[in-house]
Amino acid sequence: MYVCGITPYDATHLGHAATYLTFDLVQRYLRASGRKVKFVENITDIDDPLFERASRDNQSWKELGNSQVALFTSDMTALRILPPESYVSVTEAMDSIIVAIEKLAATGYTYECAGNVYFRTKEFLPNLPIPEAEALKIFAERGGDPLTPGKENALDPILWVAEKAGEPSWDSKLGRGRPGWHVECSVIALENLVGADYLTQTNQSNYEIDLQGGGSDLIFPHHFMTGAIGKALTSVDFASSYVHAGMVGLDGEKMSKSKGNLVLVSNLLKSGFDPMVIRYALLDSHYSKDRMWSNELLSNAQIRVDNLRSALSRNEVAPIDQLLRKIVDALADDLNTPLALSLINEWVDGNESGKSGGSIGELSRFLDSTLGLAL
Ligand code: 5CA
Ligand code: ZN
C-alpha cells in the first residue's frame, strides 16, 4: 500500500493524525489476518507552499522540512501509529523522478508551455471522478494552473517546473528545474512497491499496486493525476483500491494550513493530554466521514478511557470471547471503529453486574494489536 504523506510545514494537525490512523488500522488488520504488508509513504519536501513558508520565516526549506518531519514522526509515535516500511522524500527519489519524466517526454506524454513541462491528460479525462466544471475549480484551488495561456488542456498539471531563483533545482534532459506535485507519488509508489525496474518489467497483474490512500481532499486532482501518470509510465492501471479518509474540521471548516484553524497533536501533548485519549477520540468516528473536532470529543474520550482502564485493573472481568469476535467483525466491516468502541463500552458496563471469567491480559493485548490502544 502507498499512502500520501505530509508536506512538511505546520505538521501535525488532527486531520493528518486521523488520516494516518486510518492506514494504521488497515495495516494492523491486514497483519492480524496473517498477510504481509508492504507499505510506503512519501514526504513532499519539494513544493510551492513549503518554499513560501520557508521564505516567509527566513528559514531554509531543508531545515523547515527536517524539523517538521521530526515533529511528525514523534507525534505519530506518541499516537502509536504504525510507521510505513519506509518514508521516501521527493529529494531522495529525485533521480528516479527525473528518469520517469524523461520517459514520459520520450513517449509523447509531455509538452512545453511557458517554460514548464506539462503532462498530457487528454486520454485520461473520460475517467474524471467528478464533473469537469468542478474539476477545474478544485484543480485551481489545489496548486493547478488552469488559466495559463497556451496549455493544451486546462487540467494538464505541471510535471517539471523550470528553475526559479531562490529555489532548489536539478539537471534533467528537459532543462534545470524541479518536479511538480503528483508525479512524485506515481514514481515513489512504483519504484518502492513494484521495484526499481518497474519501467521495463512486464507486470502480469491488472494493477501495479493494491492500495493508494490519503485524505478525501486528494481524490481530485492528486490521485486522479498519480493514477494517470502511473498508467502512462507502465501501461498498467495504477492501484486496484483507493481508500480516502474523511476531512477533519474545526469550527465548521476543514482543518488546513491555509485556513490556519489547526489543532496540532504536539500542542495537545504539551498541554498534558494522554495520547491514548487523543487516539480514542479519533477512533470514535468512522474514518470515511467528514467530522468536526471539539473539546467535548476529548473529554468524552477521557471518561471512556478512564472507565476502560479501571475495568482492566479489576481482579475479575466479564467474559471476552464474544467481545473479541464482535470487534473483529466490526473492523472487517470497513473499519467500523465507532461500533468497536461501543462494544467495548458495553463490556465495561457489563462488569458492574459482577460477571467473571474473562482474561484481562488477552483483552489488553487484543486492544493494543487491533486498535492500537495500549492502556
Ligand atoms: N504531501 C501531500 C500528499 S502527496 C499532502 O497532501 N500533504 S498534506 O500535508 O497536505 O496532507 C497530508 C495528508 O493528510 C494527506 O493524506 C491529506 O489528504 C491528509 N489531510 C490533510 N488535511 C486533512 C484534514 N483536515 N482532515 C483529514 N486529513 C487531512
Ligand atoms: Zn501523494
Coordinates of C-alpha atoms and ligand atoms in Angstrom, one line a residue:
M1 CA 0.0 0.0 0.0
Y2 CA 1.0 3.6 -0.7
V3 CA -0.2 6.4 1.4
C4 CA 0.3 10.1 0.6
G5 CA 2.4 11.7 3.3
I6 CA 2.8 15.1 4.6
T7 CA 4.2 18.3 3.1
P8 CA 6.4 19.2 6.0
Y9 CA 5.3 22.5 7.3
D10 CA 2.7 23.1 10.1
A11 CA 2.7 19.4 11.0
T12 CA 1.0 17.5 12.6
H13 CA -2.7 18.5 12.9
L14 CA -5.5 16.3 13.9
G15 CA -6.6 15.9 10.2
H16 CA -3.2 14.4 9.4
A17 CA -3.4 12.2 12.5
A18 CA -6.9 10.9 11.6
T19 CA -5.8 10.1 8.1
Y20 CA -2.7 8.2 9.2
L21 CA -4.6 6.5 11.9
T22 CA -6.9 5.1 9.2
F23 CA -3.9 3.4 7.4
D24 CA -2.5 2.3 10.8
L25 CA -5.8 0.4 11.3
V26 CA -5.6 -1.1 7.8
Q27 CA -2.1 -2.2 8.5
R28 CA -3.0 -3.7 11.9
Y29 CA -6.0 -5.5 10.4
L30 CA -4.0 -7.0 7.5
R31 CA -1.2 -8.1 9.7
A32 CA -3.5 -9.6 12.3
S33 CA -5.2 -11.6 9.5
G34 CA -1.8 -13.1 8.5
R35 CA -1.0 -11.0 5.5
K36 CA 2.3 -9.5 4.6
V37 CA 2.1 -5.7 4.3
K38 CA 4.5 -3.6 2.2
F39 CA 3.7 0.0 2.9
V40 CA 5.5 3.1 1.6
E41 CA 4.7 6.7 2.4
N42 CA 6.1 9.8 0.7
I43 CA 7.2 13.2 2.1
T44 CA 6.6 16.1 -0.1
D45 CA 9.7 18.1 0.7
I46 CA 9.7 19.9 -2.6
D47 CA 6.6 22.0 -3.1
D48 CA 5.5 25.6 -3.5
P49 CA 3.8 26.1 -0.1
L50 CA 6.9 24.7 1.7
F51 CA 9.1 27.2 -0.1
E52 CA 6.7 30.0 0.5
R53 CA 6.6 29.3 4.2
A54 CA 10.4 28.9 4.5
S55 CA 11.0 32.2 2.8
R56 CA 8.3 34.0 4.9
D57 CA 10.0 32.7 8.0
N58 CA 13.5 33.4 6.7
Q59 CA 14.4 29.8 7.1
S60 CA 16.0 27.3 4.7
W61 CA 13.4 24.9 3.2
K62 CA 15.6 22.0 4.1
E63 CA 15.7 23.0 7.8
L64 CA 12.0 23.7 7.9
G65 CA 11.3 20.3 6.2
N66 CA 13.6 18.3 8.5
S67 CA 12.2 19.9 11.7
Q68 CA 8.6 19.3 10.6
V69 CA 9.4 15.7 9.7
A70 CA 10.9 15.1 13.1
L71 CA 7.9 16.6 14.8
F72 CA 5.6 14.5 12.6
T73 CA 7.3 11.2 13.4
S74 CA 7.4 11.9 17.1
D75 CA 3.6 12.8 17.0
M76 CA 3.0 9.5 15.1
T77 CA 5.0 7.5 17.7
A78 CA 3.1 9.1 20.6
L79 CA -0.2 8.2 19.0
R80 CA 1.2 4.6 18.4
I81 CA 0.6 4.9 14.6
L82 CA 2.5 2.1 13.0
P83 CA 5.0 3.6 10.6
P84 CA 5.4 2.5 6.9
E85 CA 8.2 0.3 5.9
S86 CA 9.8 3.4 4.5
Y87 CA 9.2 7.1 4.2
V88 CA 10.6 8.4 0.9
S89 CA 11.1 12.1 0.3
V90 CA 11.0 13.8 -3.1
T91 CA 14.6 14.8 -2.8
E92 CA 15.6 11.2 -2.1
A93 CA 13.7 10.0 -5.1
M94 CA 14.8 12.8 -7.4
D95 CA 16.9 10.6 -9.8
S96 CA 14.0 8.2 -10.4
I97 CA 11.5 11.0 -10.8
I98 CA 13.7 12.6 -13.5
V99 CA 14.1 9.3 -15.3
A100 CA 10.3 8.9 -15.2
I101 CA 9.6 12.4 -16.6
E102 CA 12.2 11.9 -19.3
K103 CA 10.4 8.6 -20.3
L104 CA 7.0 10.5 -20.4
A105 CA 8.6 13.0 -22.7
A106 CA 10.0 10.3 -24.9
T107 CA 6.6 8.6 -25.2
G108 CA 4.7 11.7 -26.1
Y109 CA 3.0 12.4 -22.8
T110 CA 4.5 15.9 -22.3
Y111 CA 4.7 19.3 -23.9
E112 CA 6.3 22.6 -23.0
C113 CA 4.3 25.7 -22.2
A114 CA 5.6 29.0 -20.7
G115 CA 8.9 27.3 -20.0
N116 CA 7.5 24.5 -17.9
V117 CA 6.8 20.9 -18.9
Y118 CA 3.2 19.7 -18.7
F119 CA 1.6 16.2 -18.6
R120 CA -1.0 15.5 -21.3
T121 CA -4.1 14.3 -19.5
K122 CA -6.3 14.1 -22.7
E123 CA -6.6 10.3 -22.9
F124 CA -7.4 10.1 -19.2
L125 CA -10.1 12.8 -19.0
P126 CA -13.0 10.4 -19.8
N127 CA -12.3 8.9 -16.3
L128 CA -12.5 12.1 -14.3
P129 CA -14.1 11.2 -11.0
I130 CA -16.1 14.5 -10.9
P131 CA -17.8 16.8 -13.4
E132 CA -15.4 18.8 -15.4
A133 CA -16.5 22.2 -14.2
E134 CA -16.0 21.1 -10.6
A135 CA -12.6 19.6 -11.5
L136 CA -11.5 22.9 -13.0
K137 CA -12.4 24.7 -9.8
I138 CA -10.7 22.2 -7.4
F139 CA -7.6 22.0 -9.7
A140 CA -7.1 25.7 -9.3
E141 CA -7.5 25.5 -5.5
R142 CA -5.0 22.7 -5.2
G143 CA -2.0 24.1 -6.9
G144 CA -3.1 23.7 -10.6
D145 CA -2.9 26.5 -13.2
P146 CA -6.0 26.0 -15.5
L147 CA -5.7 29.5 -16.9
T148 CA -2.1 29.5 -18.1
P149 CA -2.4 30.6 -21.8
G150 CA -1.2 28.0 -24.4
K151 CA -1.9 24.9 -22.4
E152 CA -3.4 22.0 -24.5
N153 CA -5.9 21.3 -21.8
A154 CA -6.8 23.4 -18.8
L155 CA -6.4 20.3 -16.4
D156 CA -2.9 19.4 -17.5
P157 CA -0.6 19.5 -14.5
I158 CA 3.0 20.7 -14.4
L159 CA 5.5 17.8 -14.4
W160 CA 8.7 19.8 -14.4
V161 CA 8.9 23.4 -13.2
A162 CA 11.7 25.4 -14.8
E163 CA 14.4 26.6 -12.4
K164 CA 13.4 29.6 -10.3
A165 CA 15.7 31.9 -8.4
G166 CA 16.0 31.1 -4.7
E167 CA 14.6 27.6 -5.2
P168 CA 16.4 24.3 -5.4
S169 CA 16.8 22.7 -8.9
W170 CA 18.2 19.7 -10.6
D171 CA 19.5 18.9 -14.1
S172 CA 17.4 16.9 -16.5
K173 CA 17.1 16.4 -20.2
L174 CA 14.2 18.9 -20.0
G175 CA 16.5 21.6 -18.6
R176 CA 17.2 22.5 -15.0
G177 CA 14.2 22.5 -12.7
R178 CA 12.2 20.5 -10.2
P179 CA 9.2 18.2 -10.3
G180 CA 5.7 19.4 -9.8
W181 CA 3.3 17.6 -7.4
H182 CA 1.6 14.3 -8.5
V183 CA 4.5 12.6 -10.4
E184 CA 6.4 12.1 -7.1
C185 CA 3.7 9.8 -5.8
S186 CA 3.4 7.7 -9.0
V187 CA 7.2 7.2 -9.1
I188 CA 7.8 6.6 -5.3
A189 CA 5.0 4.1 -5.2
L190 CA 6.1 2.2 -8.3
E191 CA 9.8 2.2 -7.6
N192 CA 9.4 1.1 -4.0
L193 CA 6.4 -1.3 -4.2
V194 CA 6.8 -2.8 -7.7
G195 CA 10.6 -2.5 -8.0
A196 CA 13.4 -0.4 -9.4
D197 CA 12.9 -2.0 -12.8
Y198 CA 9.2 -1.0 -12.9
L199 CA 9.7 0.9 -16.2
T200 CA 11.0 -2.2 -18.1
Q201 CA 9.4 -5.2 -16.4
T202 CA 6.1 -6.6 -17.6
N203 CA 3.6 -6.7 -14.8
Q204 CA 1.4 -9.8 -15.1
S205 CA -1.4 -8.5 -12.9
N206 CA -4.1 -6.0 -13.8
Y207 CA -2.8 -3.4 -11.3
E208 CA 0.6 -2.2 -10.2
I209 CA -0.2 -1.7 -6.6
D210 CA -3.0 -2.8 -4.2
L211 CA -3.9 0.4 -2.5
Q212 CA -3.4 4.1 -2.7
G213 CA -4.6 6.1 0.3
G214 CA -4.8 9.6 1.7
G215 CA -7.4 12.1 2.8
S216 CA -10.5 12.6 0.6
D217 CA -9.1 16.0 -0.4
L218 CA -6.7 14.0 -2.6
I219 CA -9.3 12.3 -4.7
F220 CA -9.0 15.0 -7.3
P221 CA -6.7 16.2 -8.7
H222 CA -4.0 14.3 -6.9
H223 CA -5.0 10.6 -7.0
F224 CA -6.5 11.1 -10.5
M225 CA -3.2 12.5 -11.7
T226 CA -0.9 10.0 -9.9
G227 CA -3.0 7.2 -11.5
A228 CA -2.9 8.7 -14.9
I229 CA 0.9 9.3 -14.8
G230 CA 1.4 5.8 -13.4
K231 CA -0.6 4.3 -16.3
A232 CA 1.3 6.5 -18.8
L233 CA 4.6 5.1 -17.4
T234 CA 3.7 1.4 -17.2
S235 CA 0.6 0.9 -19.4
V236 CA -0.9 -0.9 -16.5
D237 CA -3.6 0.5 -14.2
F238 CA -2.1 2.1 -11.1
A239 CA -4.0 1.0 -8.0
S240 CA -6.7 -1.6 -7.5
S241 CA -8.2 0.2 -4.5
Y242 CA -8.3 3.7 -3.3
V243 CA -9.0 4.5 0.4
H244 CA -9.9 8.0 1.4
A245 CA -10.2 9.3 5.0
G246 CA -12.8 12.0 5.6
M247 CA -11.8 15.5 6.4
V248 CA -11.4 16.7 10.0
G249 CA -12.5 20.3 10.6
L250 CA -12.7 22.8 13.3
D251 CA -15.5 25.4 13.9
G252 CA -17.3 24.4 10.7
E253 CA -14.3 24.5 8.3
K254 CA -11.8 21.9 7.1
M255 CA -8.7 22.0 9.2
S256 CA -5.9 23.2 6.9
K257 CA -2.7 25.1 6.9
S258 CA -4.1 27.7 4.5
K259 CA -7.0 28.5 6.8
G260 CA -4.8 28.4 9.9
N261 CA -7.5 26.6 12.0
L262 CA -5.2 23.9 13.2
V263 CA -5.2 21.8 16.3
L264 CA -1.7 20.4 16.5
V265 CA -1.1 17.0 18.1
S266 CA 2.1 18.3 19.6
N267 CA 0.2 21.1 21.3
L268 CA -2.3 18.7 22.8
L269 CA 0.5 16.5 24.1
K270 CA 2.3 19.6 25.5
S271 CA -0.9 20.5 27.4
G272 CA -0.8 17.1 29.0
F273 CA -3.4 15.2 27.1
D274 CA -2.8 11.4 27.1
P275 CA -2.0 10.3 23.6
M276 CA -4.3 7.3 24.1
V277 CA -7.2 9.6 24.8
I278 CA -6.5 11.5 21.6
R279 CA -6.3 8.2 19.7
Y280 CA -9.6 7.1 21.3
A281 CA -11.3 10.4 20.3
L282 CA -10.2 9.9 16.7
L283 CA -11.3 6.2 16.7
D284 CA -14.8 7.3 17.9
S285 CA -15.8 8.5 14.4
H286 CA -15.8 6.4 11.2
Y287 CA -12.6 7.1 9.2
S288 CA -14.5 7.8 6.0
K289 CA -16.8 10.5 7.4
D290 CA -16.1 14.2 7.5
R291 CA -16.2 15.4 11.1
M292 CA -15.6 18.4 13.3
W293 CA -13.1 18.2 16.1
S294 CA -14.2 19.6 19.5
N295 CA -13.0 19.6 23.1
E296 CA -16.1 17.6 24.0
L297 CA -14.7 14.7 22.0
L298 CA -11.6 14.7 24.1
S299 CA -13.4 15.0 27.4
N300 CA -15.8 12.1 26.4
A301 CA -12.8 10.0 25.3
Q302 CA -11.0 10.8 28.7
I303 CA -14.0 9.4 30.6
R304 CA -14.2 6.3 28.4
V305 CA -10.5 5.6 28.6
D306 CA -10.6 6.0 32.4
N307 CA -13.5 3.6 32.7
L308 CA -11.8 1.1 30.5
R309 CA -8.5 1.4 32.4
S310 CA -10.3 0.8 35.7
A311 CA -12.1 -2.3 34.2
L312 CA -8.8 -3.6 33.1
S313 CA -7.4 -3.3 36.6
R314 CA -10.0 -5.5 38.2
N315 CA -9.2 -8.9 39.5
E316 CA -12.2 -10.5 37.7
V317 CA -13.7 -9.3 34.5
A318 CA -16.7 -10.3 32.3
P319 CA -16.0 -12.9 29.6
I320 CA -14.4 -11.5 26.5
D321 CA -14.8 -14.1 23.7
Q322 CA -17.9 -12.6 22.2
L323 CA -16.5 -9.1 22.6
L324 CA -13.3 -10.0 20.6
R325 CA -15.3 -11.7 17.9
K326 CA -17.6 -8.8 17.5
I327 CA -14.8 -6.3 17.4
V328 CA -13.1 -8.2 14.6
D329 CA -16.4 -8.3 12.7
A330 CA -16.8 -4.5 13.2
L331 CA -13.3 -3.9 11.9
A332 CA -13.8 -6.2 9.0
D333 CA -16.9 -4.1 8.1
D334 CA -15.0 -1.2 6.6
L335 CA -13.1 -0.4 9.8
N336 CA -16.2 0.3 11.9
T337 CA -14.3 1.7 14.9
P338 CA -17.3 3.6 16.5
L339 CA -19.0 0.2 16.7
A340 CA -15.9 -1.4 18.1
L341 CA -15.7 1.2 20.8
S342 CA -19.3 1.0 21.7
L343 CA -18.9 -2.8 22.1
I344 CA -16.0 -2.2 24.5
N345 CA -18.1 0.3 26.5
E346 CA -21.0 -2.2 26.8
W347 CA -18.5 -4.8 28.1
V348 CA -17.1 -2.2 30.6
D349 CA -20.6 -1.6 31.8
G350 CA -21.3 -5.4 32.0
N351 CA -18.5 -5.7 34.6
E352 CA -20.7 -3.7 37.1
S353 CA -23.0 -6.7 37.4
G354 CA -20.1 -8.9 38.7
K355 CA -19.7 -11.2 35.7
S356 CA -16.4 -13.1 35.6
G357 CA -14.2 -15.4 33.6
G358 CA -12.5 -13.0 31.1
S359 CA -8.8 -12.7 30.6
I360 CA -7.6 -9.2 31.2
G361 CA -4.2 -9.9 29.6
E362 CA -5.7 -11.3 26.4
L363 CA -8.1 -8.3 26.1
S364 CA -5.3 -5.8 26.7
R365 CA -3.1 -7.4 24.0
F366 CA -6.1 -7.6 21.6
L367 CA -7.0 -3.9 22.1
D368 CA -3.3 -3.0 21.5
S369 CA -2.9 -5.1 18.4
T370 CA -6.2 -4.3 16.6
L371 CA -7.0 -0.7 17.7
G372 CA -3.6 0.4 18.9
L373 CA -5.0 1.2 22.4
A374 CA -2.2 0.5 24.9
L375 CA -3.9 1.1 28.2
Ligands
5CA1 N1 2.0 15.8 0.5 C1 0.7 15.8 0.0 C2 0.2 14.4 -0.4 S1 1.3 13.7 -1.6 C3 -0.3 16.3 1.1 O1 -1.5 16.4 0.8 N2 0.2 16.7 2.2 S2 -0.6 17.4 3.4 O2 0.4 17.6 4.5 O3 -1.4 18.5 3.0 O4 -1.6 16.3 3.9 C4 -1.1 15.0 4.4 C5 -2.2 14.0 4.5 O5 -3.2 14.4 5.4 C6 -2.9 13.8 3.2 O6 -3.2 12.4 3.0 C7 -4.1 14.6 3.3 O7 -5.2 14.1 2.5 C8 -4.5 14.5 4.7 N3 -5.2 15.7 5.3 C9 -4.9 17.0 5.1 N4 -5.8 17.8 5.8 C10 -6.7 16.9 6.3 C11 -7.9 17.1 7.2 N5 -8.3 18.3 7.5 N6 -8.5 16.0 7.6 C12 -8.1 14.8 7.3 N7 -7.0 14.5 6.5 C13 -6.3 15.6 6.1
ZN2 ZN 0.6 11.9 -2.8

